[in-house]
mmCIF file of C-alpha atoms in Angstrom:
data_model
loop_
_atom_site.group_PDB
_atom_site.id
_atom_site.type_symbol
_atom_site.label_atom_id
_atom_site.label_comp_id
_atom_site.label_asym_id
_atom_site.label_seq_id
_atom_site.Cartn_x
_atom_site.Cartn_y
_atom_site.Cartn_z
ATOM 1 C CA UNK A 182 15.807 -1.336 4.918
ATOM 2 C CA UNK A 183 17.555 -4.209 3.236
ATOM 3 C CA UNK A 184 17.450 -4.278 -0.485
ATOM 4 C CA UNK A 185 17.634 -7.862 -1.467
ATOM 5 C CA UNK A 186 19.487 -8.649 -4.705
ATOM 6 C CA UNK A 187 19.783 -11.494 -7.286
ATOM 7 C CA UNK A 188 22.703 -11.802 -9.490
ATOM 8 C CA UNK A 189 21.961 -13.480 -12.847
ATOM 9 C CA UNK A 190 25.112 -14.403 -15.054
ATOM 10 C CA UNK A 191 26.469 -17.317 -16.638
ATOM 11 C CA UNK A 192 30.181 -16.155 -15.507
ATOM 12 C CA UNK A 193 31.323 -17.006 -12.071
ATOM 13 C CA UNK A 194 33.865 -14.363 -12.180
ATOM 14 C CA UNK A 195 31.301 -11.872 -12.974
ATOM 15 C CA UNK A 196 29.102 -12.898 -10.369
ATOM 16 C CA UNK A 197 31.831 -12.775 -7.711
ATOM 17 C CA UNK A 198 32.721 -9.119 -8.774
ATOM 18 C CA UNK A 199 29.356 -7.917 -8.073
ATOM 19 C CA UNK A 200 29.094 -9.857 -4.967
ATOM 20 C CA UNK A 201 32.521 -8.322 -3.670
ATOM 21 C CA UNK A 202 31.094 -4.709 -4.837
ATOM 22 C CA UNK A 203 27.869 -5.085 -2.913
ATOM 23 C CA UNK A 204 29.833 -6.171 0.380
ATOM 24 C CA UNK A 205 30.677 -2.472 0.577
ATOM 25 C CA UNK A 206 26.902 -1.201 0.789
ATOM 26 C CA UNK A 207 25.328 -2.103 4.232
ATOM 27 C CA UNK A 208 21.975 -1.706 2.852
ATOM 28 C CA UNK A 209 22.373 -4.302 0.109
ATOM 29 C CA UNK A 210 22.210 -8.348 0.442
ATOM 30 C CA UNK A 211 22.680 -10.819 -2.132
ATOM 31 C CA UNK A 212 19.862 -13.244 -1.792
ATOM 32 C CA UNK A 213 20.763 -15.470 -4.849
ATOM 33 C CA UNK A 214 22.968 -15.958 -7.700
ATOM 34 C CA UNK A 215 21.818 -17.808 -11.134
ATOM 35 C CA UNK A 216 23.589 -19.067 -13.856
ATOM 36 C CA UNK A 217 21.065 -18.510 -16.591
ATOM 37 C CA UNK A 218 17.752 -17.054 -16.949
ATOM 38 C CA UNK A 219 15.594 -20.074 -16.529
ATOM 39 C CA UNK A 220 17.108 -20.666 -13.007
ATOM 40 C CA UNK A 221 16.542 -16.928 -12.297
ATOM 41 C CA UNK A 222 13.030 -17.376 -13.281
ATOM 42 C CA UNK A 223 12.497 -20.236 -10.877
ATOM 43 C CA UNK A 224 14.177 -18.282 -8.174
ATOM 44 C CA UNK A 225 11.809 -15.510 -8.577
ATOM 45 C CA UNK A 226 8.771 -17.805 -8.170
ATOM 46 C CA UNK A 227 9.755 -18.681 -4.719
ATOM 47 C CA UNK A 228 11.459 -15.406 -3.428
ATOM 48 C CA UNK A 229 10.905 -11.699 -3.803
ATOM 49 C CA UNK A 230 13.814 -9.533 -4.713
ATOM 50 C CA UNK A 231 14.226 -5.740 -4.954
ATOM 51 C CA UNK A 232 16.739 -5.702 -7.797
ATOM 52 C CA UNK A 233 18.184 -7.865 -10.417
ATOM 53 C CA UNK A 234 21.788 -7.440 -11.811
ATOM 54 C CA UNK A 235 21.139 -9.174 -15.224
ATOM 55 C CA UNK A 236 23.744 -10.258 -17.895
ATOM 56 C CA UNK A 237 22.247 -10.469 -21.475
ATOM 57 C CA UNK A 238 24.504 -12.878 -23.463
ATOM 58 C CA UNK A 239 23.390 -16.235 -21.599
ATOM 59 C CA UNK A 240 22.478 -19.695 -22.775
ATOM 60 C CA UNK A 241 19.216 -20.811 -23.998
ATOM 61 C CA UNK A 242 17.384 -17.312 -23.046
ATOM 62 C CA UNK A 243 19.018 -14.013 -23.233
ATOM 63 C CA UNK A 244 18.787 -11.325 -20.418
ATOM 64 C CA UNK A 245 16.443 -9.209 -22.319
ATOM 65 C CA UNK A 246 14.094 -11.848 -23.411
ATOM 66 C CA UNK A 247 14.121 -13.077 -19.741
ATOM 67 C CA UNK A 248 13.015 -9.416 -18.756
ATOM 68 C CA UNK A 249 10.339 -9.159 -21.236
ATOM 69 C CA UNK A 250 8.847 -12.560 -19.601
ATOM 70 C CA UNK A 251 8.348 -10.986 -16.379
ATOM 71 C CA UNK A 252 4.812 -9.540 -15.589
ATOM 72 C CA UNK A 253 5.912 -7.353 -12.796
ATOM 73 C CA UNK A 254 9.619 -7.213 -12.840
ATOM 74 C CA UNK A 255 11.756 -5.800 -9.733
ATOM 75 C CA UNK A 256 14.299 -3.022 -10.591
ATOM 76 C CA UNK A 257 16.925 -4.403 -12.940
ATOM 77 C CA UNK A 258 20.506 -3.495 -13.645
ATOM 78 C CA UNK A 259 21.995 -4.873 -16.937
ATOM 79 C CA UNK A 260 25.578 -6.123 -16.694
ATOM 80 C CA UNK A 261 27.040 -6.897 -19.904
ATOM 81 C CA UNK A 262 30.366 -6.725 -22.064
ATOM 82 C CA UNK A 263 28.073 -5.388 -24.988
ATOM 83 C CA UNK A 264 27.289 -1.842 -25.418
ATOM 84 C CA UNK A 265 24.875 -1.918 -28.477
ATOM 85 C CA UNK A 266 21.796 -3.060 -26.387
ATOM 86 C CA UNK A 267 21.739 0.078 -24.225
ATOM 87 C CA UNK A 268 18.748 1.684 -25.952
ATOM 88 C CA UNK A 269 16.831 -1.459 -26.084
ATOM 89 C CA UNK A 270 17.556 -1.994 -22.311
ATOM 90 C CA UNK A 271 16.412 1.263 -21.179
ATOM 91 C CA UNK A 272 13.278 0.847 -23.219
ATOM 92 C CA UNK A 273 12.537 -1.831 -21.124
ATOM 93 C CA UNK A 274 13.053 0.546 -17.861
ATOM 94 C CA UNK A 275 16.201 -0.725 -16.454
ATOM 95 C CA UNK A 276 17.725 1.352 -13.838
ATOM 96 C CA UNK A 277 21.180 1.148 -15.211
ATOM 97 C CA UNK A 278 23.378 -0.310 -17.764
ATOM 98 C CA UNK A 279 26.830 -1.280 -16.574
ATOM 99 C CA UNK A 280 29.581 -2.479 -19.352
ATOM 100 C CA UNK A 281 31.987 -4.901 -18.251
ATOM 101 C CA UNK A 282 34.605 -4.366 -16.725
ATOM 102 C CA UNK A 283 33.268 -1.746 -14.754
ATOM 103 C CA UNK A 284 34.934 -0.128 -11.655
ATOM 104 C CA UNK A 285 33.701 0.264 -7.955
ATOM 105 C CA UNK A 286 33.269 4.093 -8.591
ATOM 106 C CA UNK A 287 30.968 3.492 -11.596
ATOM 107 C CA UNK A 288 29.105 0.808 -9.505
ATOM 108 C CA UNK A 289 28.501 3.557 -6.832
ATOM 109 C CA UNK A 290 26.597 5.356 -9.256
ATOM 110 C CA UNK A 291 24.315 2.390 -9.862
ATOM 111 C CA UNK A 292 23.761 2.224 -6.074
ATOM 112 C CA UNK A 293 22.636 5.720 -5.986
ATOM 113 C CA UNK A 294 20.159 5.052 -8.570
ATOM 114 C CA UNK A 295 18.851 2.054 -6.898
ATOM 115 C CA UNK A 296 18.444 3.573 -3.615
ATOM 116 C CA UNK A 297 16.785 6.621 -5.392
ATOM 117 C CA UNK A 298 14.242 4.334 -6.784
ATOM 118 C CA UNK A 299 13.708 2.381 -3.736
ATOM 119 C CA UNK A 300 13.017 5.601 -1.834
ATOM 120 C CA UNK A 301 10.486 6.787 -4.264
ATOM 121 C CA UNK A 302 8.663 3.372 -4.373
ATOM 122 C CA UNK A 303 8.609 3.470 -0.474
ATOM 123 C CA UNK A 304 7.075 6.936 -0.596
ATOM 124 C CA UNK A 305 4.515 5.908 -3.253
ATOM 125 C CA UNK A 306 3.562 2.978 -1.367
ATOM 126 C CA UNK A 307 3.054 5.255 1.949
ATOM 127 C CA UNK A 308 1.087 7.643 0.168
ATOM 128 C CA UNK A 309 -1.312 4.932 -1.374
ATOM 129 C CA UNK A 310 -1.984 3.622 2.124
ATOM 130 C CA UNK A 311 -2.809 6.921 3.242
ATOM 131 C CA UNK A 312 -5.082 7.697 0.315
ATOM 132 C CA UNK A 313 -6.849 4.458 1.085
ATOM 133 C CA UNK A 314 -8.885 5.826 3.906
ATOM 134 C CA UNK A 315 -10.632 3.827 6.557
ATOM 135 C CA UNK A 316 -13.635 2.079 5.597
ATOM 136 C CA UNK A 317 -16.302 -0.745 6.201
ATOM 137 C CA UNK A 318 -18.601 -2.720 3.985
ATOM 138 C CA UNK A 319 -22.331 -2.736 4.439
ATOM 139 C CA UNK A 320 -24.809 -5.065 2.939
ATOM 140 C CA UNK A 321 -27.210 -2.698 1.016
ATOM 141 C CA UNK A 322 -29.679 -4.357 -1.506
ATOM 142 C CA UNK A 323 -27.631 -7.584 -1.707
ATOM 143 C CA UNK A 324 -24.558 -5.774 -2.477
ATOM 144 C CA UNK A 325 -21.666 -5.226 -0.282
ATOM 145 C CA UNK A 326 -21.042 -1.395 -0.254
ATOM 146 C CA UNK A 327 -18.022 0.366 0.752
ATOM 147 C CA UNK A 328 -18.551 3.233 3.055
ATOM 148 C CA UNK A 329 -15.823 5.520 4.145
ATOM 149 C CA UNK A 330 -15.883 6.116 8.147
ATOM 150 C CA UNK A 331 -14.944 9.844 7.559
ATOM 151 C CA UNK A 332 -18.279 10.248 5.452
ATOM 152 C CA UNK A 333 -20.661 8.675 8.212
ATOM 153 C CA UNK A 334 -22.378 11.453 9.941
ATOM 154 C CA UNK A 335 -24.743 9.189 12.216
ATOM 155 C CA UNK A 336 -26.491 5.936 12.161
ATOM 156 C CA UNK A 337 -30.395 5.699 13.182
ATOM 157 C CA UNK A 338 -32.146 2.726 14.390
ATOM 158 C CA UNK A 339 -35.144 1.521 12.507
ATOM 159 C CA UNK A 340 -36.235 -1.470 14.481
ATOM 160 C CA UNK A 341 -34.591 -4.431 12.523
ATOM 161 C CA UNK A 342 -32.940 -2.029 10.272
ATOM 162 C CA UNK A 343 -30.417 0.976 10.478
ATOM 163 C CA UNK A 344 -29.945 4.114 8.373
ATOM 164 C CA UNK A 345 -26.420 5.045 7.825
ATOM 165 C CA UNK A 346 -26.436 8.810 7.030
ATOM 166 C CA UNK A 347 -23.534 10.023 4.921
ATOM 167 C CA UNK A 348 -23.202 13.534 3.524
ATOM 168 C CA UNK A 349 -24.496 12.227 0.131
ATOM 169 C CA UNK A 350 -26.867 9.632 0.929
ATOM 170 C CA UNK A 351 -28.906 7.311 3.226
ATOM 171 C CA UNK A 352 -28.101 3.579 3.027
ATOM 172 C CA UNK A 353 -30.264 1.080 4.775
ATOM 173 C CA UNK A 354 -28.849 -1.941 6.278
ATOM 174 C CA UNK A 355 -30.208 -4.941 8.091
ATOM 175 C CA UNK A 356 -28.817 -4.696 11.558
ATOM 176 C CA UNK A 357 -28.970 -3.149 14.795
ATOM 177 C CA UNK A 358 -27.157 -0.494 16.627
ATOM 178 C CA UNK A 359 -25.471 -2.982 18.820
ATOM 179 C CA UNK A 360 -24.182 -4.818 15.796
ATOM 180 C CA UNK A 361 -23.214 -1.532 14.102
ATOM 181 C CA UNK A 362 -20.995 -0.391 17.222
ATOM 182 C CA UNK A 363 -19.330 -3.700 17.143
ATOM 183 C CA UNK A 364 -17.820 -2.596 13.707
ATOM 184 C CA UNK A 365 -17.087 1.108 14.147
ATOM 185 C CA UNK A 366 -13.922 2.251 16.204
ATOM 186 C CA UNK A 367 -15.106 3.294 19.497
ATOM 187 C CA UNK A 368 -12.668 6.201 19.705
ATOM 188 C CA UNK A 369 -14.603 7.822 16.518
ATOM 189 C CA UNK A 370 -18.321 6.764 17.270
ATOM 190 C CA UNK A 371 -20.643 7.096 20.262
ATOM 191 C CA UNK A 372 -24.235 6.134 20.975
ATOM 192 C CA UNK A 373 -26.272 9.132 22.281
ATOM 193 C CA UNK A 374 -29.564 7.476 22.392
ATOM 194 C CA UNK A 375 -31.252 4.117 21.979
ATOM 195 C CA UNK A 376 -31.943 5.200 18.435
ATOM 196 C CA UNK A 377 -28.565 6.884 17.398
ATOM 197 C CA UNK A 378 -25.162 6.562 17.174
ATOM 198 C CA UNK A 379 -22.934 9.492 15.889
ATOM 199 C CA UNK A 380 -19.464 10.528 14.471
ATOM 200 C CA UNK A 381 -17.846 12.384 17.389
ATOM 201 C CA UNK A 382 -15.893 14.769 15.003
ATOM 202 C CA UNK A 383 -19.171 15.667 13.157
ATOM 203 C CA UNK A 384 -20.842 17.376 15.966
ATOM 204 C CA UNK A 385 -21.249 21.090 15.287
ATOM 205 C CA UNK A 386 -23.048 22.238 18.572
ATOM 206 C CA UNK A 387 -24.998 20.828 21.464
ATOM 207 C CA UNK A 388 -28.074 22.554 22.138
ATOM 208 C CA UNK A 389 -29.508 21.691 25.509
ATOM 209 C CA UNK A 390 -30.014 17.930 25.294
ATOM 210 C CA UNK A 391 -29.432 17.581 21.698
ATOM 211 C CA UNK A 392 -26.512 17.427 19.222
ATOM 212 C CA UNK A 393 -26.359 19.337 15.936
ATOM 213 C CA UNK A 394 -24.891 17.406 12.877
ATOM 214 C CA UNK A 395 -25.166 18.371 9.324
ATOM 215 C CA UNK A 396 -28.192 20.935 10.352
ATOM 216 C CA UNK A 397 -30.119 18.080 11.977
ATOM 217 C CA UNK A 398 -30.741 17.907 15.702
ATOM 218 C CA UNK A 399 -30.375 14.469 17.443
ATOM 219 C CA UNK A 400 -31.787 13.928 20.865
ATOM 220 C CA UNK A 401 -29.292 12.786 23.673
ATOM 221 C CA UNK A 402 -31.148 10.088 25.787
ATOM 222 C CA UNK A 403 -31.412 10.726 29.613
ATOM 223 C CA UNK A 404 -29.164 7.641 30.260
ATOM 224 C CA UNK A 405 -26.411 8.814 27.912
ATOM 225 C CA UNK A 406 -26.398 12.690 28.941
ATOM 226 C CA UNK A 407 -23.687 12.760 31.445
ATOM 227 C CA UNK A 408 -21.301 10.485 29.453
ATOM 228 C CA UNK A 409 -21.960 12.389 26.246
ATOM 229 C CA UNK A 410 -21.454 15.918 27.722
ATOM 230 C CA UNK A 411 -18.447 14.701 29.508
ATOM 231 C CA UNK A 412 -16.857 13.371 26.143
ATOM 232 C CA UNK A 413 -18.035 16.308 24.001
ATOM 233 C CA UNK A 414 -17.452 19.154 26.360
ATOM 234 C CA UNK A 415 -14.766 17.899 28.443
ATOM 235 C CA UNK A 416 -16.623 18.361 31.736
ATOM 236 C CA UNK A 417 -17.308 15.930 34.737
#
C-alpha cells in the first residue's frame, strides 16, 4: 500500500532533498509540495495524505502553529534547522524530528518509524471493522434499534407484526416474515414454518418435526420439513 507524502517547506532545496530521498523507498509517493503552511492547509482540504514532512520556520505561520490548527492531522515528521523545538514537537505527537542537514542513513530511521505507525494503524482499523459486528436496524416503538445478527435466535410472525427474539429481549416490529427475510442473510437464517424464521447456527437439536433453540421447541411446517432437515442434518 502506498504511503502518500506531502512536503511543506519554504526552501526548494530542502524539498528536493526529501523528494530525492523518498525515491529510494517504493512504498512512498510524494503527492504534493507546498512552500508555506497556508498552501499546505489548502492542499489537505482537497486531498488526504498519510504523512507530512513539515518545516518549522516558515513565513506567516510556523510549522508547529500549523500542526496545532489541524483537527485530525496525519503522521508528521518535523524537518528543521533548529534543535530547540524537539520537545515541543514530540508533545504534538510527531513521528520524528529531523535536524537539517540530515543524511539518508538517518532518514531511513524515519522511514522505519512511518512504516511501523502505518502498520499499527492498519491493524487497528482492521480490528475495529472486525469488532463492529454485522447488524440490522428495526423500528421499535418509533425508534430505530440496532440488533446484532448474532444475537437473534428466531423471528415469530404475529399477524401484522413480528417478534424478534434475542438472548436478552423480545422486540416487536411492524413487519411480516417475507419482509424480514429480505433483510436477513439467507446463509444465516431460514424459514421453517409459516410463523417462524430461525438462526441456523442457534439450533441445539432436532426433535421430530421441531427444532430446539434456547430451550424452546419451534415447529417445522410440513412444506418445509424436507428442505430444513436436509439443510440442518445434511440429508437428502
